[in-house]
Short mmCIF file of C-alpha atoms in Angstrom, two decimals:
data_model
loop_
_atom_site.label_atom_id
_atom_site.label_comp_id
_atom_site.label_asym_id
_atom_site.label_seq_id
_atom_site.Cartn_x
_atom_site.Cartn_y
_atom_site.Cartn_z
CA MET A 1 90.99 60.10 129.60
CA LYS A 2 87.33 59.40 128.85
CA ARG A 3 84.27 61.64 128.59
CA LEU A 4 81.20 60.50 130.46
CA SER A 5 77.88 61.88 131.61
CA LYS A 6 77.21 62.28 135.31
CA THR A 7 74.88 59.25 135.28
CA ASP A 8 77.75 57.04 134.04
CA LEU A 9 79.97 57.87 137.02
CA TRP A 10 80.46 55.32 139.78
CA PRO A 11 82.25 55.49 143.09
CA GLY A 12 86.02 55.19 142.86
CA MET A 13 86.41 56.96 139.50
CA TYR A 14 89.10 59.68 139.28
CA VAL A 15 87.31 62.80 137.95
CA ILE A 16 89.64 65.26 136.20
CA GLY A 17 86.95 67.88 135.69
CA TYR A 18 83.71 68.79 133.93
CA ARG A 19 82.10 71.53 131.89
CA ALA A 20 79.21 73.33 133.52
CA GLU A 21 78.19 74.51 130.07
CA LYS A 22 78.56 72.75 126.73
CA GLU A 23 81.26 75.09 125.41
CA GLY A 24 82.45 76.35 128.78
CA GLU A 25 85.77 76.02 130.57
CA VAL A 26 86.64 72.80 132.37
CA VAL A 27 85.97 72.98 136.10
CA LYS A 28 88.81 71.07 137.74
CA VAL A 29 88.14 68.35 140.30
CA ASP A 30 91.36 66.22 140.15
CA ARG A 31 90.49 63.60 142.74
CA PRO A 32 88.63 60.31 143.03
CA LEU A 33 84.98 60.53 144.05
CA LEU A 34 84.45 57.76 146.55
CA SER A 35 80.66 57.68 147.00
CA ARG A 36 77.43 58.49 145.21
CA GLU A 37 76.91 61.31 147.69
CA GLU A 38 80.30 62.84 146.84
CA ILE A 39 79.57 62.52 143.11
CA GLY A 40 76.24 64.32 143.60
CA GLN A 41 77.83 67.11 145.67
CA THR A 42 80.79 67.62 143.31
CA VAL A 43 79.37 67.28 139.80
CA PRO A 44 76.22 69.32 139.01
CA ASP A 45 73.30 67.56 137.33
CA GLY A 46 73.60 69.57 134.14
CA ALA A 47 77.32 69.01 133.69
CA PHE A 48 78.68 68.32 130.22
CA ASP A 49 81.71 66.18 129.36
CA VAL A 50 82.73 64.78 132.73
CA LEU A 51 86.39 63.83 132.18
CA VAL A 52 87.67 60.73 133.99
CA ASP A 53 91.09 59.03 134.17
CA GLU A 54 90.64 55.40 133.00
CA GLU A 55 94.10 54.34 134.18
CA PHE A 56 93.51 55.40 137.78
CA GLU A 57 94.13 52.60 140.32
CA LEU A 58 91.99 53.16 143.40
CA GLY A 59 93.92 50.64 145.50
CA GLU A 60 97.20 52.46 144.87
CA TRP A 61 95.61 55.80 145.69
CA VAL A 62 94.11 54.43 148.90
CA SER A 63 97.48 52.99 149.86
CA ALA A 64 99.23 56.33 149.17
CA HIS A 65 96.66 58.70 150.70
CA LEU A 66 94.79 56.78 153.34
CA GLY A 67 97.43 54.47 154.77
CA ASP A 68 98.02 56.60 157.87
CA GLN A 69 94.29 57.01 158.42
CA LEU A 70 93.73 53.25 158.17
CA GLU A 71 96.47 52.61 160.72
CA LYS A 72 95.01 55.20 163.10
CA GLU A 73 91.55 53.69 162.65
CA ARG A 74 92.97 50.22 163.35
CA ARG A 75 94.58 51.44 166.58
CA ARG A 76 91.38 53.24 167.60
CA LEU A 77 89.33 50.09 167.05
CA GLU A 78 91.87 47.99 168.96
CA GLU A 79 91.60 50.40 171.88
CA ALA A 80 87.82 50.25 171.62
CA ARG A 81 87.99 46.46 171.64
CA LEU A 82 90.11 46.44 174.82
CA GLU A 83 87.76 48.92 176.43
CA LEU A 84 84.82 46.71 175.54
CA GLU A 85 86.56 43.70 177.07
CA THR A 86 87.07 45.67 180.31
CA GLU A 87 83.46 46.79 180.29
CA ARG A 88 82.38 43.21 179.67
CA ALA A 89 84.33 41.96 182.70
CA GLU A 90 82.80 44.67 184.90
CA PHE A 91 79.41 43.93 183.45
CA GLU A 92 79.68 40.21 184.24
CA HIS A 93 80.48 41.08 187.87
CA GLU A 94 77.43 43.36 188.10
CA ARG A 95 75.27 40.71 186.43
CA ALA A 96 76.12 38.19 189.13
CA ARG A 97 75.33 40.72 191.90
CA PHE A 98 72.00 41.70 190.33
CA ARG A 99 71.05 38.06 189.86
CA GLN A 100 71.29 37.56 193.60
CA GLN A 101 69.31 40.73 194.34
CA VAL A 102 66.47 40.83 191.87
CA GLY A 103 65.95 37.20 190.84
CA GLU A 104 65.12 35.47 187.62
CA ALA A 105 63.05 38.24 186.00
CA HIS A 106 65.90 40.72 186.09
CA GLU A 107 68.31 37.99 184.98
CA GLN A 108 66.43 37.64 181.68
CA ALA A 109 66.64 41.37 181.04
CA MET A 110 70.37 41.35 181.69
CA GLN A 111 70.83 38.48 179.26
CA ARG A 112 69.38 40.68 176.53
CA ALA A 113 71.79 43.46 177.46
CA VAL A 114 74.73 41.03 177.34
CA SER A 115 73.65 39.93 173.86
CA GLY A 116 73.62 43.54 172.69
CA ALA A 117 77.11 44.17 174.07
CA LYS A 118 78.38 41.00 172.40
CA ALA A 119 76.90 42.05 169.06
CA ARG A 120 78.64 45.43 169.31
CA GLU A 121 81.92 43.72 170.14
CA GLU A 122 81.57 41.34 167.19
CA GLY A 123 80.75 44.25 164.90
CA ASN A 124 83.91 46.10 165.94
CA ALA A 125 86.00 42.95 165.55
CA LYS A 126 84.64 42.49 162.03
CA ARG A 127 85.66 46.05 161.14
CA VAL A 128 89.19 45.32 162.32
CA GLU A 129 89.20 42.12 160.24
CA ASP A 130 87.86 43.93 157.16
CA MET A 131 90.56 46.60 157.36
CA ALA A 132 93.26 43.94 157.70
CA ARG A 133 91.91 42.17 154.62
CA LEU A 134 91.83 45.48 152.71
CA ARG A 135 95.49 46.09 153.52
CA GLN A 136 96.36 42.58 152.33
CA GLU A 137 94.46 43.04 149.07
CA MET A 138 96.17 46.39 148.41
CA ALA A 139 99.59 44.84 149.08
CA ALA A 140 98.78 41.90 146.78
CA ALA A 141 97.60 44.24 144.02
CA LYS A 142 100.77 46.30 144.32
CA ALA A 143 102.94 43.17 144.17
CA ALA A 144 100.99 41.92 141.13
CA ARG A 145 101.60 45.21 139.32
CA LYS A 146 105.35 44.89 139.94
CA LYS A 147 105.37 41.24 138.86
CA ASN A 148 103.14 41.70 135.80
CA PRO A 149 104.09 44.90 133.99
CA ASP A 150 102.38 45.97 130.79
CA PRO A 151 103.39 43.96 127.69
CA PRO A 152 106.24 45.32 125.55
CA PRO A 153 105.44 47.99 122.96
CA GLU A 154 104.27 46.92 119.51
CA ALA A 155 107.62 47.85 117.95
CA SER A 156 109.41 45.06 119.87
CA ARG A 157 106.99 42.32 118.76
CA THR A 158 106.70 40.33 115.58
CA PRO A 159 104.42 42.39 113.29
CA ILE A 160 100.87 41.04 113.25
CA GLU A 161 100.96 40.77 109.44
CA GLU A 162 103.89 38.36 109.80
CA GLU A 163 102.50 36.39 112.77
CA PHE A 164 98.91 36.12 111.55
CA PRO A 165 99.52 33.46 108.82
CA ARG A 166 101.51 31.26 111.23
CA ALA A 167 98.85 31.56 113.92
CA ASP A 168 96.16 30.90 111.29
CA GLN A 169 97.72 27.56 110.29
CA LEU A 170 98.24 26.60 113.93
CA TYR A 171 94.61 27.41 114.74
CA SER A 172 93.34 25.28 111.83
CA ASP A 173 95.51 22.34 112.97
CA ALA A 174 94.19 22.74 116.53
CA VAL A 175 90.55 22.70 115.42
CA SER A 176 91.23 19.54 113.40
CA TYR A 177 92.74 17.95 116.51
CA ALA A 178 89.73 19.00 118.59
CA ARG A 179 87.40 17.29 116.11
CA THR A 180 89.45 14.11 116.37
CA PHE A 181 89.61 13.79 120.15
CA VAL A 182 85.96 14.83 120.70
CA ASP A 183 84.80 12.30 118.11
CA ASP A 184 86.99 9.64 119.80
CA VAL A 185 85.30 10.39 123.13
CA ARG A 186 81.87 10.08 121.54
CA ARG A 187 82.81 6.67 120.15
CA GLY A 188 84.23 5.57 123.51
CA LYS A 189 87.79 5.39 122.18
CA PRO A 190 90.75 6.25 124.41
CA PHE A 191 92.92 9.27 123.57
CA ASP A 192 96.30 10.55 124.71
CA TYR A 193 96.06 14.10 126.04
CA ARG A 194 99.78 14.57 125.34
CA ASP A 195 99.01 14.69 121.59
CA ALA A 196 97.83 18.26 122.22
CA MET A 197 101.16 19.43 123.68
CA PRO A 198 102.80 20.49 120.36
CA LEU A 199 99.75 22.61 119.53
CA VAL A 200 99.71 24.23 122.98
CA ASP A 201 103.46 24.90 122.76
CA GLY A 202 102.89 26.46 119.34
CA PHE A 203 100.25 28.80 120.73
CA ILE A 204 102.55 29.80 123.62
CA ASP A 205 105.30 30.67 121.11
CA SER A 206 102.80 32.64 119.02
CA VAL A 207 101.51 34.54 122.06
CA PHE A 208 105.04 35.56 123.03
CA ARG A 209 105.76 36.73 119.48
CA ASN A 210 102.51 38.70 119.15
CA GLU A 211 99.56 37.72 121.33
CA SER A 212 97.16 39.86 119.30
CA ALA A 213 97.36 37.55 116.26
CA ALA A 214 96.15 34.46 118.11
CA ALA A 215 93.56 36.47 120.10
CA ALA A 216 92.12 37.89 116.86
CA LEU A 217 91.90 34.46 115.24
CA CYS A 218 89.72 33.23 118.10
CA LYS A 219 87.02 35.68 117.02
CA LEU A 220 87.63 35.86 113.25
CA LYS A 221 87.85 32.24 112.15
CA MET A 222 84.44 31.02 111.07
CA TYR A 223 83.63 27.37 111.78
CA ASP A 224 80.21 25.76 111.99
CA GLU A 225 80.74 23.75 115.17
CA TYR A 226 81.16 25.72 118.37
CA THR A 227 82.01 22.57 120.35
CA TYR A 228 85.38 22.29 118.59
CA THR A 229 86.37 25.95 118.30
CA HIS A 230 85.38 26.85 121.89
CA SER A 231 87.96 24.52 123.45
CA ILE A 232 90.73 25.97 121.25
CA ASN A 233 89.63 29.57 121.90
CA VAL A 234 89.63 28.96 125.65
CA ALA A 235 93.11 27.41 125.46
CA VAL A 236 94.55 30.37 123.51
CA LEU A 237 92.88 33.12 125.53
CA SER A 238 93.82 31.39 128.80
CA ILE A 239 97.48 31.40 127.75
CA ILE A 240 97.22 35.14 127.02
CA LEU A 241 95.64 35.82 130.41
CA GLY A 242 98.12 33.51 132.17
CA LYS A 243 101.02 35.39 130.56
CA ARG A 244 99.53 38.65 131.84
CA LEU A 245 99.31 37.14 135.34
CA GLY A 246 103.02 36.22 135.26
CA LEU A 247 102.77 32.42 134.92
CA GLU A 248 105.92 30.59 133.85
CA ARG A 249 106.08 28.62 130.59
CA ALA A 250 105.46 25.25 132.26
CA GLN A 251 102.37 26.67 133.95
CA LEU A 252 101.19 28.19 130.67
CA ARG A 253 101.52 24.78 129.00
CA MET A 254 99.41 23.16 131.74
CA LEU A 255 96.88 26.01 131.46
CA GLY A 256 96.65 25.55 127.67
CA MET A 257 96.16 21.80 128.08
CA ALA A 258 93.44 22.38 130.68
CA GLY A 259 91.69 24.83 128.34
CA THR A 260 91.81 22.35 125.47
CA PHE A 261 90.08 19.61 127.49
CA HIS A 262 87.90 21.68 129.87
CA ASP A 263 84.64 20.93 128.02
CA VAL A 264 85.30 17.30 127.06
CA GLY A 265 82.24 16.28 129.10
CA LYS A 266 79.97 17.90 126.51
CA ALA A 267 80.93 15.09 124.12
CA VAL A 268 78.47 12.82 125.95
CA ILE A 269 75.63 15.37 126.18
CA PRO A 270 72.89 14.53 123.61
CA ASP A 271 73.07 16.68 120.47
CA GLU A 272 69.40 17.64 120.79
CA ILE A 273 70.29 19.36 124.08
CA LEU A 274 73.77 20.61 123.16
CA ASN A 275 72.60 22.24 119.91
CA LYS A 276 69.01 23.08 120.80
CA PRO A 277 68.08 26.37 119.09
CA GLY A 278 65.73 27.44 121.88
CA LYS A 279 65.84 27.78 125.65
CA LEU A 280 66.59 24.59 127.57
CA SER A 281 63.92 23.18 129.87
CA ASP A 282 64.72 22.64 133.54
CA HIS A 283 65.29 18.94 132.88
CA GLU A 284 67.54 19.66 129.91
CA MET A 285 69.51 22.22 131.93
CA THR A 286 70.03 19.62 134.66
CA ILE A 287 71.49 17.26 132.07
CA MET A 288 73.67 20.03 130.58
CA ARG A 289 75.07 20.83 134.02
CA THR A 290 76.38 17.28 134.35
CA HIS A 291 79.10 17.93 131.77
CA PRO A 292 81.79 19.10 134.28
CA GLN A 293 81.47 15.86 136.25
CA GLU A 294 81.23 13.83 133.02
CA GLY A 295 84.41 15.50 131.75
CA TYR A 296 86.23 14.77 135.00
CA ASP A 297 85.16 11.12 134.85
CA ILE A 298 86.24 10.78 131.20
CA LEU A 299 89.68 12.31 131.82
CA LYS A 300 90.12 10.23 134.96
CA THR A 301 89.98 7.07 132.84
CA GLN A 302 92.71 8.30 130.47
CA LYS A 303 96.38 7.66 131.09
CA ALA A 304 98.33 10.03 133.40
CA VAL A 305 96.12 13.14 132.98
CA PRO A 306 97.52 15.84 135.34
CA LYS A 307 95.42 16.80 138.35
CA GLU A 308 95.27 20.43 137.14
CA VAL A 309 93.53 19.32 133.92
CA LEU A 310 91.10 17.20 135.95
CA ARG A 311 90.32 20.05 138.35
CA VAL A 312 89.62 22.51 135.51
CA ALA A 313 87.24 20.07 133.79
CA LEU A 314 85.34 19.75 137.07
CA GLU A 315 85.48 23.37 138.28
CA HIS A 316 85.30 25.70 135.25
CA HIS A 317 81.64 26.56 136.04
CA GLU A 318 82.25 27.22 139.74
CA ARG A 319 82.03 30.86 140.82
CA TYR A 320 84.13 32.74 143.34
CA ASP A 321 81.11 33.48 145.57
CA GLY A 322 80.00 29.82 145.60
CA SER A 323 77.04 30.27 143.22
CA GLY A 324 78.39 27.99 140.46
CA TYR A 325 78.14 24.26 139.81
CA PRO A 326 78.49 21.30 140.18
CA ARG A 327 79.84 21.44 143.78
CA ARG A 328 79.21 25.13 144.68
CA VAL A 329 82.75 25.53 146.02
CA LYS A 330 84.02 29.08 146.38
CA GLY A 331 87.06 31.30 146.79
CA ASP A 332 90.47 29.69 147.16
CA ALA A 333 88.86 26.24 147.27
CA ILE A 334 88.64 26.59 143.45
CA HIS A 335 91.94 25.75 141.71
CA THR A 336 93.87 28.76 140.38
CA MET A 337 93.73 27.47 136.80
CA SER A 338 89.98 26.86 137.11
CA ARG A 339 89.56 30.49 138.16
CA ILE A 340 91.52 31.67 135.12
CA ILE A 341 89.67 29.46 132.66
CA SER A 342 86.25 30.36 134.09
CA VAL A 343 86.86 33.98 133.02
CA VAL A 344 87.89 33.03 129.48
CA ASP A 345 85.09 30.43 129.18
CA VAL A 346 82.43 33.07 129.88
CA TYR A 347 84.01 35.58 127.46
CA ASP A 348 84.26 33.15 124.56
CA ALA A 349 80.76 31.75 125.12
CA LEU A 350 79.18 35.23 124.99
CA THR A 351 81.23 36.50 122.02
CA SER A 352 80.66 33.36 119.89
CA LYS A 353 77.80 32.61 117.52
CA ARG A 354 75.63 29.79 118.82
CA VAL A 355 72.64 27.97 117.36
CA TYR A 356 70.37 29.89 119.73
CA LYS A 357 71.98 33.36 119.74
CA ASP A 358 74.14 35.82 117.81
CA PRO A 359 77.52 36.82 119.24
CA LEU A 360 77.76 39.87 121.50
CA PRO A 361 80.44 42.51 120.74
CA PRO A 362 83.64 41.84 122.73
CA GLY A 363 83.62 45.34 124.22
CA LYS A 364 80.09 44.88 125.55
CA VAL A 365 80.95 41.46 127.02
CA LEU A 366 84.01 42.84 128.79
CA GLY A 367 81.79 45.54 130.31
CA MET A 368 79.31 42.90 131.51
CA MET A 369 82.09 40.83 133.04
CA TYR A 370 83.44 43.90 134.81
CA GLN A 371 80.05 44.24 136.51
CA TRP A 372 80.18 40.58 137.56
CA ARG A 373 83.79 40.70 138.80
CA ILE A 374 82.90 41.04 142.50
CA SER A 375 80.69 37.95 142.71
CA ASP A 376 81.73 35.57 139.96
CA PHE A 377 85.48 35.90 139.58
CA GLN A 378 88.71 36.10 141.55
CA PRO A 379 89.52 39.72 142.59
CA ASN A 380 91.42 41.71 139.92
CA ILE A 381 91.42 38.90 137.32
CA VAL A 382 88.79 40.52 135.07
CA GLU A 383 90.80 43.76 135.08
CA HIS A 384 93.90 41.82 133.95
CA PHE A 385 91.85 40.11 131.23
CA ILE A 386 90.58 43.45 129.91
CA LYS A 387 94.13 44.80 129.82
CA SER A 388 95.26 41.65 128.00
CA LEU A 389 92.75 42.08 125.15
CA GLY A 390 92.26 45.84 125.20
CA VAL A 391 89.03 47.82 125.25
CA TYR A 392 89.00 47.41 121.46
CA PRO A 393 90.55 43.94 120.89
CA VAL A 394 92.67 43.35 117.81
CA GLY A 395 90.37 42.44 114.94
CA SER A 396 87.65 44.93 115.94
CA PHE A 397 86.22 46.71 112.85
CA VAL A 398 85.73 50.37 113.79
CA ARG A 399 84.60 53.72 112.43
CA LEU A 400 86.74 56.75 113.31
CA SER A 401 85.69 60.33 113.90
CA SER A 402 86.96 61.10 110.36
CA GLY A 403 84.30 58.73 108.98
CA GLU A 404 86.91 56.24 107.77
CA HIS A 405 86.66 52.53 108.64
CA GLY A 406 89.38 50.06 109.53
CA VAL A 407 90.50 47.16 111.68
CA VAL A 408 92.34 47.36 115.01
CA THR A 409 95.79 45.80 114.46
CA GLY A 410 97.58 46.69 117.69
CA LEU A 411 97.14 48.06 121.21
CA ASN A 412 98.61 50.88 123.26
CA PRO A 413 98.50 49.39 126.80
CA SER A 414 98.86 52.77 128.50
CA LEU A 415 96.12 54.31 126.29
CA PRO A 416 93.52 51.54 125.81
CA LEU A 417 91.06 53.84 123.99
CA LYS A 418 93.68 54.73 121.36
CA PRO A 419 94.75 51.52 119.57
CA ILE A 420 96.56 51.16 116.24
CA VAL A 421 94.12 50.98 113.31
CA LYS A 422 94.62 49.92 109.69
CA LEU A 423 92.24 52.11 107.67
CA ALA A 424 90.89 50.50 104.49
CA PHE A 425 87.46 52.08 103.77
CA ASP A 426 86.06 55.60 103.58
CA HIS A 427 82.86 56.90 105.20
CA SER A 428 80.68 55.04 102.66
CA LEU A 429 82.69 51.79 103.07
CA THR A 430 84.31 52.24 99.65
CA PRO A 431 87.80 50.69 99.63
CA ILE A 432 90.71 53.13 99.92
CA SER A 433 94.47 52.71 99.84
CA PRO A 434 95.26 51.10 103.23
CA ARG A 435 97.21 53.10 105.79
CA VAL A 436 98.02 52.49 109.44
CA VAL A 437 97.34 55.16 112.07
CA ASN A 438 98.30 55.15 115.74
CA LEU A 439 95.44 56.95 117.48
CA ALA A 440 97.77 57.78 120.38
CA GLU A 441 99.98 59.83 118.05
CA THR A 442 98.03 60.83 114.94
CA PRO A 443 96.19 64.20 115.01
CA ASP A 444 93.47 65.06 112.50
CA ALA A 445 92.73 68.44 110.95
CA GLY A 446 89.53 68.60 113.00
CA GLY A 447 91.18 67.36 116.19
CA PRO A 448 92.50 64.01 117.48
CA LEU A 449 91.16 60.90 115.76
CA VAL A 450 88.96 58.78 118.02
CA ILE A 451 86.90 55.61 117.61
CA GLU A 452 83.24 56.53 117.29
CA ASP A 453 81.67 53.09 116.82
CA ILE A 454 82.28 49.36 116.41
CA VAL A 455 80.82 48.08 113.13
CA ASN A 456 79.81 44.50 112.29
CA PRO A 457 81.93 43.73 109.19
CA SER A 458 79.77 40.75 108.16
CA ASP A 459 76.86 43.14 107.60
CA HIS A 460 78.89 44.67 104.77
CA GLY A 461 80.58 41.56 103.38
CA ILE A 462 84.02 42.57 104.73
CA SER A 463 86.61 39.98 105.79
CA VAL A 464 88.59 41.35 108.71
CA ALA A 465 90.91 38.33 108.54
CA ASP A 466 91.99 39.44 105.03
CA LEU A 467 92.72 42.95 106.34
CA LEU A 468 95.03 41.60 109.04
CA GLN A 469 97.21 39.68 106.57
#
């Protein structure tokens, strides 16, 4: 459950209730509000603390509550379509008779009428098609939920304190490998992509033991060169998302390999463009946008590189609505693994420090990507990515309502706003004896503990990586 203001509501949210007055009783609503008009009619402008259910699945609700109505609407539209076909046949007969009687002038007028009838028929047919597609999407979403249940509870995983050092060493080895193969590409030397397999297999094992350790390392390890760390981060986060989507181990290995080599084309982009501290000119941007094709061409010359790895190198900047580059392909024409890696590529780019910008907080980036999910990404994939990492990803340094500060060390998938936090500092950021609290279970004397803010630990000289070990 989350508290929002009326202006933060959007159609499809399940509203539990609201307070008409700041300290007043909760006025129950207990239903999804499906339009801006319904929100305006239901929740008064001065309402306080509008309570919404974050776990509500609109597709499931539509399937449960509106299935009969959709079927009735489909039948009504089918009957309307048949009626229009009958009317069209009768109309064509009358058109021929009028053409004989009134001549060419009246024939032109009738042509306009026919066009109008055809437009109405096409509009009705499109509505039938849209409803059929909606039913298919709801069925697919339901099947995906059955196939991809929430990850096991924290108690059944390797503790993050135990997994973190192993993942840390693996990450360092992977970055060293990335330096080697990128430098080989720059010198025109051949490389064997299979050398990366042990590292990818290691990350898959780590993700299955405790995916939070590897995910945290992607944001906590500090290296100077984004070119090397980005490919490793994309590989690791893609494996986590692929696991959430129900991919088998062989598919996860291929996904990790594709993530490792997706940006290899940047090795031949001039450094003055790749690491320019300011905005790129139009000419420089044109050169930068050649890197997917360059990467494809480089990998094509190497021995036995799988077609999935080639496709990802070429397509990771394509967008689901066809607005990407280099080929502007869209929808299912984009390879499944390219669609997965495009999500992770955007997330890591925006949450990483670059020569021309500071990193954005992961929570803010996930919110931005949620807004882009309709146009840029495959349906439902951003939602799965958010559930994979959590609203407050492991490694987030937070301040609680008690004033204490700590690091998120684990997630509660069913309660994403209430993760597990290791508290290590008081309200003034003075070190205290560490203790772990589960916000889903731990009450406070003044009420339940909640996260009030995300704090930048580097502003205070705090190493989150040390807190996780």
